[in-house]
Amino acid sequence: MPKSYNECFSPSTFLLTGIPQLEAAHVWFSIPFCFMYIIAVVGNCTILFIVKTEASLHEPMYLFLSMLAVIDLVLSSSTMPKLLSIFWLNNREIGFHVCLLQMFIIHSFATIESGVFLAMAFDRYVAICAPLRHKTILTHPIVAKIGLAATLRGFLYISPLPLLARRYTSFHTNAIAHSYCEHMAVVMLSCEDISISNLYGMAIGFLVLIIDSLCIGLSYFLIFQAVMSLATAEARLKAFSTCSSHICAILAFYIPIAVSSLTHRFGHNVPPPAHILLADFYLIIPPVLNPIVYAVRTKEIRRRLAKMWSFGRGEVKNLV
C-alpha cells in the first residue's frame, strides 16, 4: 500500500468497500439483500422448472423468459454472495484476476439481458401484428439462434473492458469504493491513462442502452398501432395484457441501470452511498421482480403454480 495517493504500486488483490461511509450499518443492509437474493434464486429456479416441465410453455415467449431467468441467476450470484460476505464477515479481499472475471460477467450478462429484452419485444410484435405467422417465424431453432446472437454480442462487446483493465499495472490504491468490481470503479484507481477504457465503456453503455431501448420502443409503437386498430375494446385489452408483464420487466431493468450509469459518470454531487446502493439495486431488483411480474401477469404460469401448490398441500395432508 503506498504512503500517499500520489504514489503508485502493483497490487495482487483489491479490497471491496461494500457501501462506503455506511460500514457500521453493513449488518443491517445484509438483511434485505439476503432476503432479495433468496427470492431471486427461488423465483428464477421456479420459472425454469415450470417452463421445462410444462410442454405447453415451450413457446418463444417462455423460452426467452427462461433465458432471462438464467441471466438473472448469473447476475445475482456473481455479486450477492461476495457482497453478503463483506457485510457479515468483512471479507473484502478479491484477487486481481477474479475481479476482472467478475467485471466481465456482470457487464456481459447485463448486455445479454438487454438483448433478450429486445428479442422478447420482437416476439410480442410478431405475435400481435402477424399472429398467423408467429409460429413459422419464431421456430425453436430461430429462438436458439437469437439467444446465441444475444450471448455472442454481450461477450464481444464487453471482452475489451477487462482486457484493457488487465494492461494497467500501477494503481494509486487497491481499495475499490464499490460493492463489486464495476468497470469504472476499478480503472479509475489506475495511475495510467484510462481514456481508452473510459471512452469504450461509455460508448458501449450508450450503444446498448440507446439502440436497444429505441428498437424496443419502435416495436411497441407498432404494437400500439396494431392494437388500436382492433375492432373491440375487449380485443384491445387482451392484446395489451399480453405485453404488460414484458413492459414492467423492461422498466425494472432499464431504469435502474440508466440511473446508475449516469450517476456514476455525471453525478459528482451524488453521495457515494446513494450511488453504490443504486448500482447494487440494478443487479438485484430485476432478478427479484422478473419472476414475480411474470408469475402475476401470465395466466399459464399462475395456473402451473396453482397446480404445484395444490399438489404440495395434498402431499402434506397425506403425510399427516
Tab-separated table of C-alpha atoms in Angstrom:
chain	number	residue	atom	x	y	z
A	1	MET	CA	0.000	0.000	0.000
A	2	PRO	CA	1.519	3.392	-0.940
A	3	LYS	CA	2.015	6.028	1.719
A	4	SER	CA	0.136	8.659	-0.286
A	5	TYR	CA	-2.392	8.712	-3.130
A	6	ASN	CA	0.243	10.188	-5.470
A	7	GLU	CA	2.397	7.082	-5.137
A	8	CYS	CA	1.685	4.001	-7.263
A	9	PHE	CA	2.070	0.267	-6.741
A	10	SER	CA	1.072	-3.039	-8.367
A	11	PRO	CA	-1.492	-4.866	-6.210
A	12	SER	CA	-2.169	-8.593	-6.499
A	13	THR	CA	-5.536	-8.165	-4.771
A	14	PHE	CA	-8.184	-5.484	-4.389
A	15	LEU	CA	-10.317	-4.569	-1.398
A	16	LEU	CA	-14.039	-4.033	-1.941
A	17	THR	CA	-15.512	-1.371	0.329
A	18	GLY	CA	-19.104	-2.563	0.361
A	19	ILE	CA	-21.194	0.555	0.921
A	20	PRO	CA	-18.706	3.352	1.667
A	21	GLN	CA	-19.386	5.635	4.647
A	22	LEU	CA	-22.019	3.195	5.917
A	23	GLU	CA	-19.765	0.347	7.051
A	24	ALA	CA	-21.283	0.413	10.546
A	25	ALA	CA	-24.686	-0.439	9.048
A	26	HIS	CA	-23.477	-3.343	6.874
A	27	VAL	CA	-25.130	-5.963	9.082
A	28	TRP	CA	-28.486	-4.217	8.734
A	29	PHE	CA	-28.082	-3.864	4.964
A	30	SER	CA	-27.383	-7.591	4.764
A	31	ILE	CA	-30.948	-8.452	5.837
A	32	PRO	CA	-32.844	-7.024	2.816
A	33	PHE	CA	-30.078	-8.029	0.383
A	34	CYS	CA	-30.055	-11.615	1.668
A	35	PHE	CA	-33.854	-11.745	1.539
A	36	MET	CA	-33.907	-10.405	-2.044
A	37	TYR	CA	-31.182	-12.838	-3.152
A	38	ILE	CA	-33.161	-15.809	-1.795
A	39	ILE	CA	-36.287	-14.583	-3.599
A	40	ALA	CA	-34.298	-14.140	-6.824
A	41	VAL	CA	-32.835	-17.658	-6.687
A	42	VAL	CA	-36.092	-19.388	-5.708
A	43	GLY	CA	-38.200	-17.346	-8.152
A	44	ASN	CA	-35.975	-17.813	-11.189
A	45	CYS	CA	-35.388	-21.519	-10.475
A	46	THR	CA	-39.177	-21.935	-10.213
A	47	ILE	CA	-39.658	-20.227	-13.593
A	48	LEU	CA	-37.064	-22.549	-15.163
A	49	PHE	CA	-38.687	-25.616	-13.602
A	50	ILE	CA	-42.181	-24.635	-14.760
A	51	VAL	CA	-41.121	-23.898	-18.351
A	52	LYS	CA	-39.083	-27.115	-18.552
A	53	THR	CA	-41.792	-29.418	-17.173
A	54	GLU	CA	-44.835	-27.826	-18.858
A	55	ALA	CA	-44.856	-28.790	-22.551
A	56	SER	CA	-47.476	-26.136	-23.362
A	57	LEU	CA	-44.979	-23.441	-22.340
A	58	HIS	CA	-42.355	-24.454	-24.906
A	59	GLU	CA	-43.158	-21.344	-26.924
A	60	PRO	CA	-40.902	-18.397	-27.880
A	61	MET	CA	-42.137	-16.085	-25.113
A	62	TYR	CA	-41.419	-18.632	-22.381
A	63	LEU	CA	-38.142	-19.773	-23.914
A	64	PHE	CA	-36.963	-16.154	-23.832
A	65	LEU	CA	-38.261	-15.937	-20.250
A	66	SER	CA	-36.104	-18.976	-19.384
A	67	MET	CA	-33.061	-17.222	-20.873
A	68	LEU	CA	-33.918	-14.198	-18.741
A	69	ALA	CA	-34.119	-16.393	-15.627
A	70	VAL	CA	-30.676	-17.920	-16.299
A	71	ILE	CA	-29.165	-14.455	-16.848
A	72	ASP	CA	-30.732	-13.140	-13.629
A	73	LEU	CA	-29.354	-16.111	-11.680
A	74	VAL	CA	-25.860	-15.442	-13.062
A	75	LEU	CA	-26.027	-11.683	-12.395
A	76	SER	CA	-27.269	-12.001	-8.820
A	77	SER	CA	-24.978	-14.943	-7.953
A	78	SER	CA	-21.888	-13.193	-9.332
A	79	THR	CA	-22.270	-10.344	-6.832
A	80	MET	CA	-24.593	-11.107	-3.904
A	81	PRO	CA	-22.587	-13.904	-2.183
A	82	LYS	CA	-19.468	-11.720	-2.142
A	83	LEU	CA	-21.489	-8.693	-1.002
A	84	LEU	CA	-23.013	-10.705	1.853
A	85	SER	CA	-19.573	-11.967	2.874
A	86	ILE	CA	-18.449	-8.329	3.084
A	87	PHE	CA	-21.489	-7.448	5.203
A	88	TRP	CA	-21.233	-10.453	7.541
A	89	LEU	CA	-17.535	-11.377	7.642
A	90	ASN	CA	-15.792	-8.201	6.441
A	91	ASN	CA	-14.297	-10.414	3.702
A	92	ARG	CA	-13.310	-7.535	1.433
A	93	GLU	CA	-10.363	-9.063	-0.432
A	94	ILE	CA	-10.722	-10.144	-4.073
A	95	GLY	CA	-7.924	-11.286	-6.381
A	96	PHE	CA	-6.963	-9.098	-9.339
A	97	HIS	CA	-7.935	-11.684	-11.987
A	98	VAL	CA	-11.057	-12.723	-10.066
A	99	CYS	CA	-12.031	-9.057	-10.030
A	100	LEU	CA	-11.605	-8.843	-13.809
A	101	LEU	CA	-13.685	-12.017	-14.221
A	102	GLN	CA	-16.464	-10.554	-12.072
A	103	MET	CA	-16.311	-7.354	-14.138
A	104	PHE	CA	-16.701	-9.363	-17.353
A	105	ILE	CA	-19.596	-11.472	-16.035
A	106	ILE	CA	-21.561	-8.502	-14.683
A	107	HIS	CA	-21.274	-6.273	-17.746
A	108	SER	CA	-21.553	-9.028	-20.383
A	109	PHE	CA	-24.640	-10.633	-18.851
A	110	ALA	CA	-26.292	-7.240	-18.365
A	111	THR	CA	-25.706	-6.668	-22.110
A	112	ILE	CA	-27.090	-10.138	-22.903
A	113	GLU	CA	-30.178	-9.386	-20.810
A	114	SER	CA	-30.768	-6.224	-22.822
A	115	GLY	CA	-30.547	-8.300	-26.000
A	116	VAL	CA	-33.065	-10.822	-24.650
A	117	PHE	CA	-35.496	-7.999	-23.799
A	118	LEU	CA	-35.129	-6.804	-27.381
A	119	ALA	CA	-35.872	-10.328	-28.640
A	120	MET	CA	-38.946	-10.513	-26.378
A	121	ALA	CA	-40.187	-7.203	-27.810
A	122	PHE	CA	-39.794	-8.648	-31.316
A	123	ASP	CA	-41.704	-11.769	-30.214
A	124	ARG	CA	-44.598	-9.631	-28.938
A	125	TYR	CA	-44.565	-7.602	-32.165
A	126	VAL	CA	-44.857	-10.734	-34.334
A	127	ALA	CA	-47.460	-12.310	-32.016
A	128	ILE	CA	-49.754	-9.255	-32.207
A	129	CYS	CA	-49.018	-7.787	-35.639
A	130	ALA	CA	-48.600	-11.079	-37.550
A	131	PRO	CA	-50.245	-13.752	-35.356
A	132	LEU	CA	-50.789	-16.258	-38.191
A	133	ARG	CA	-47.064	-16.249	-38.988
A	134	HIS	CA	-45.818	-16.256	-35.398
A	135	LYS	CA	-45.073	-19.988	-35.181
A	136	THR	CA	-43.423	-20.079	-38.590
A	137	ILE	CA	-41.229	-17.025	-37.969
A	138	LEU	CA	-40.135	-17.795	-34.398
A	139	THR	CA	-39.407	-21.512	-34.556
A	140	HIS	CA	-37.334	-23.184	-31.843
A	141	PRO	CA	-34.125	-23.113	-33.954
A	142	ILE	CA	-34.656	-19.385	-34.651
A	143	VAL	CA	-35.213	-18.694	-30.939
A	144	ALA	CA	-31.992	-20.597	-30.133
A	145	LYS	CA	-30.080	-18.581	-32.758
A	146	ILE	CA	-31.445	-15.310	-31.351
A	147	GLY	CA	-30.345	-16.346	-27.848
A	148	LEU	CA	-26.902	-17.308	-29.184
A	149	ALA	CA	-26.603	-13.976	-31.038
A	150	ALA	CA	-27.503	-12.030	-27.867
A	151	THR	CA	-24.887	-14.022	-25.920
A	152	LEU	CA	-22.136	-13.524	-28.509
A	153	ARG	CA	-22.949	-9.819	-28.737
A	154	GLY	CA	-22.639	-9.453	-24.970
A	155	PHE	CA	-19.319	-11.307	-24.846
A	156	LEU	CA	-17.839	-9.454	-27.843
A	157	TYR	CA	-18.944	-6.013	-26.660
A	158	ILE	CA	-17.626	-6.462	-23.107
A	159	SER	CA	-14.451	-8.530	-23.651
A	160	PRO	CA	-12.299	-5.416	-24.303
A	161	LEU	CA	-13.172	-3.947	-20.879
A	162	PRO	CA	-11.293	-6.489	-18.696
A	163	LEU	CA	-8.600	-6.869	-21.374
A	164	LEU	CA	-7.914	-3.124	-21.271
A	165	ALA	CA	-8.063	-3.110	-17.461
A	166	ARG	CA	-5.578	-6.008	-17.352
A	167	ARG	CA	-2.983	-3.797	-19.050
A	168	TYR	CA	-2.929	-1.410	-16.097
A	169	THR	CA	-0.145	-2.416	-13.733
A	170	SER	CA	0.149	0.536	-11.351
A	171	PHE	CA	-2.602	1.847	-9.081
A	172	HIS	CA	-2.974	4.653	-6.552
A	173	THR	CA	-4.750	2.277	-4.161
A	174	ASN	CA	-6.229	-1.205	-4.159
A	175	ALA	CA	-9.361	-0.142	-2.244
A	176	ILE	CA	-12.348	-0.120	-4.635
A	177	ALA	CA	-15.071	2.229	-3.401
A	178	HIS	CA	-17.767	-0.173	-4.539
A	179	SER	CA	-19.559	-3.410	-3.637
A	180	TYR	CA	-18.239	-5.263	-6.687
A	181	CYS	CA	-15.713	-4.830	-9.495
A	182	GLU	CA	-17.602	-2.327	-11.610
A	183	HIS	CA	-15.534	-1.290	-14.630
A	184	MET	CA	-15.040	2.431	-13.964
A	185	ALA	CA	-14.668	1.928	-10.203
A	186	VAL	CA	-11.626	-0.271	-10.926
A	187	VAL	CA	-9.911	1.585	-13.778
A	188	MET	CA	-10.251	4.985	-12.061
A	189	LEU	CA	-7.740	3.730	-9.470
A	190	SER	CA	-5.020	3.367	-12.108
A	191	CYS	CA	-2.072	5.733	-12.296
A	192	GLU	CA	-2.010	5.326	-16.085
A	193	ASP	CA	-4.045	6.928	-18.864
A	194	ILE	CA	-7.543	5.390	-18.793
A	195	SER	CA	-9.063	7.486	-21.582
A	196	ILE	CA	-9.465	4.489	-23.945
A	197	SER	CA	-11.195	2.397	-21.266
A	198	ASN	CA	-13.396	5.329	-20.319
A	199	LEU	CA	-14.430	6.121	-23.899
A	200	TYR	CA	-15.021	2.486	-24.834
A	201	GLY	CA	-17.079	1.830	-21.695
A	202	MET	CA	-19.161	4.950	-22.314
A	203	ALA	CA	-19.655	4.075	-25.991
A	204	ILE	CA	-20.765	0.517	-25.249
A	205	GLY	CA	-23.065	1.665	-22.451
A	206	PHE	CA	-24.831	4.226	-24.622
A	207	LEU	CA	-24.833	1.889	-27.638
A	208	VAL	CA	-26.618	-0.870	-25.748
A	209	LEU	CA	-28.977	1.382	-23.797
A	210	ILE	CA	-29.947	3.708	-26.640
A	211	ILE	CA	-30.111	1.301	-29.597
A	212	ASP	CA	-31.853	-1.500	-27.700
A	213	SER	CA	-34.313	0.849	-25.997
A	214	LEU	CA	-35.085	2.612	-29.314
A	215	CYS	CA	-35.727	-0.729	-31.035
A	216	ILE	CA	-37.932	-1.863	-28.152
A	217	GLY	CA	-39.768	1.464	-28.285
A	218	LEU	CA	-40.298	1.078	-32.043
A	219	SER	CA	-41.671	-2.438	-31.536
A	220	TYR	CA	-44.184	-1.196	-29.000
A	221	PHE	CA	-45.138	1.787	-31.135
A	222	LEU	CA	-46.039	-0.623	-33.961
A	223	ILE	CA	-47.801	-2.900	-31.486
A	224	PHE	CA	-49.798	0.062	-30.158
A	225	GLN	CA	-50.845	0.997	-33.691
A	226	ALA	CA	-51.946	-2.577	-34.406
A	227	VAL	CA	-53.828	-2.885	-31.112
A	228	MET	CA	-55.693	0.403	-31.585
A	229	SER	CA	-56.915	-0.826	-34.957
A	230	LEU	CA	-58.685	-3.820	-33.374
A	231	ALA	CA	-62.449	-3.719	-33.571
A	232	THR	CA	-63.463	-4.172	-29.934
A	233	ALA	CA	-62.265	-2.818	-26.613
A	234	GLU	CA	-62.111	-6.383	-25.256
A	235	ALA	CA	-59.703	-7.418	-28.018
A	236	ARG	CA	-57.554	-4.338	-27.404
A	237	LEU	CA	-57.431	-5.024	-23.658
A	238	LYS	CA	-56.463	-8.667	-24.233
A	239	ALA	CA	-53.654	-7.633	-26.606
A	240	PHE	CA	-52.315	-5.044	-24.148
A	241	SER	CA	-52.417	-7.550	-21.271
A	242	THR	CA	-50.070	-9.912	-23.147
A	243	CYS	CA	-47.443	-7.123	-23.190
A	244	SER	CA	-47.871	-5.728	-19.680
A	245	SER	CA	-45.509	-8.143	-17.935
A	246	HIS	CA	-42.807	-7.503	-20.536
A	247	ILE	CA	-43.152	-3.720	-20.181
A	248	CYS	CA	-42.867	-3.981	-16.370
A	249	ALA	CA	-39.730	-6.145	-16.680
A	250	ILE	CA	-38.170	-3.707	-19.184
A	251	LEU	CA	-38.768	-0.739	-16.872
A	252	ALA	CA	-37.345	-2.679	-13.888
A	253	PHE	CA	-34.172	-3.350	-15.896
A	254	TYR	CA	-33.518	-0.166	-17.883
A	255	ILE	CA	-34.430	2.500	-15.326
A	256	PRO	CA	-32.008	1.377	-12.549
A	257	ILE	CA	-29.154	0.661	-14.977
A	258	ALA	CA	-29.584	4.019	-16.747
A	259	VAL	CA	-29.776	5.966	-13.482
A	260	SER	CA	-26.764	4.122	-12.045
A	261	SER	CA	-24.662	4.620	-15.188
A	262	LEU	CA	-25.470	8.318	-15.494
A	263	THR	CA	-24.932	8.898	-11.777
A	264	HIS	CA	-21.524	7.213	-11.857
A	265	ARG	CA	-20.255	9.331	-14.748
A	266	PHE	CA	-22.000	12.664	-14.243
A	267	GLY	CA	-23.492	12.704	-10.743
A	268	HIS	CA	-20.490	14.187	-8.963
A	269	ASN	CA	-22.709	15.698	-6.280
A	270	VAL	CA	-24.460	12.413	-5.507
A	271	PRO	CA	-23.293	10.960	-2.146
A	272	PRO	CA	-21.193	7.774	-2.605
A	273	PRO	CA	-23.570	5.568	-0.548
A	274	ALA	CA	-26.505	6.548	-2.781
A	275	HIS	CA	-24.552	5.735	-5.938
A	276	ILE	CA	-23.353	2.352	-4.642
A	277	LEU	CA	-26.841	1.381	-3.476
A	278	LEU	CA	-28.226	2.275	-6.917
A	279	ALA	CA	-25.580	0.089	-8.544
A	280	ASP	CA	-26.365	-2.800	-6.164
A	281	PHE	CA	-30.097	-2.472	-6.763
A	282	TYR	CA	-29.786	-2.649	-10.541
A	283	LEU	CA	-28.183	-6.101	-10.174
A	284	ILE	CA	-30.689	-7.497	-7.671
A	285	ILE	CA	-34.023	-5.733	-8.340
A	286	PRO	CA	-34.624	-7.178	-11.868
A	287	PRO	CA	-33.830	-10.786	-10.756
A	288	VAL	CA	-36.296	-10.322	-7.882
A	289	LEU	CA	-39.060	-8.613	-9.852
A	290	ASN	CA	-38.975	-10.577	-13.124
A	291	PRO	CA	-40.287	-13.908	-11.714
A	292	ILE	CA	-42.891	-12.083	-9.618
A	293	VAL	CA	-44.109	-9.935	-12.526
A	294	TYR	CA	-44.370	-12.870	-14.933
A	295	ALA	CA	-45.996	-15.101	-12.304
A	296	VAL	CA	-48.616	-12.465	-11.506
A	297	ARG	CA	-49.281	-11.284	-15.061
A	298	THR	CA	-49.028	-14.574	-17.016
A	299	LYS	CA	-52.072	-16.858	-16.763
A	300	GLU	CA	-50.235	-20.037	-17.812
A	301	ILE	CA	-47.545	-19.623	-15.145
A	302	ARG	CA	-50.166	-18.787	-12.498
A	303	ARG	CA	-52.064	-21.955	-13.407
A	304	ARG	CA	-48.942	-24.101	-13.136
A	305	LEU	CA	-48.006	-22.528	-9.792
A	306	ALA	CA	-51.534	-23.253	-8.521
A	307	LYS	CA	-51.124	-26.902	-9.574
A	308	MET	CA	-47.788	-27.139	-7.770
A	309	TRP	CA	-49.280	-25.525	-4.658
A	310	SER	CA	-52.330	-27.819	-4.578
A	311	PHE	CA	-50.135	-30.891	-5.186
A	312	GLY	CA	-47.804	-29.849	-2.368
A	313	ARG	CA	-50.701	-29.334	0.038
A	314	GLY	CA	-52.112	-32.749	-0.922
A	315	GLU	CA	-48.782	-34.448	-0.232
A	316	VAL	CA	-48.569	-32.775	3.174
A	317	LYS	CA	-52.086	-33.912	4.078
A	318	ASN	CA	-51.239	-37.486	3.067
A	319	LEU	CA	-48.147	-37.434	5.271
A	320	VAL	CA	-50.176	-36.122	8.207
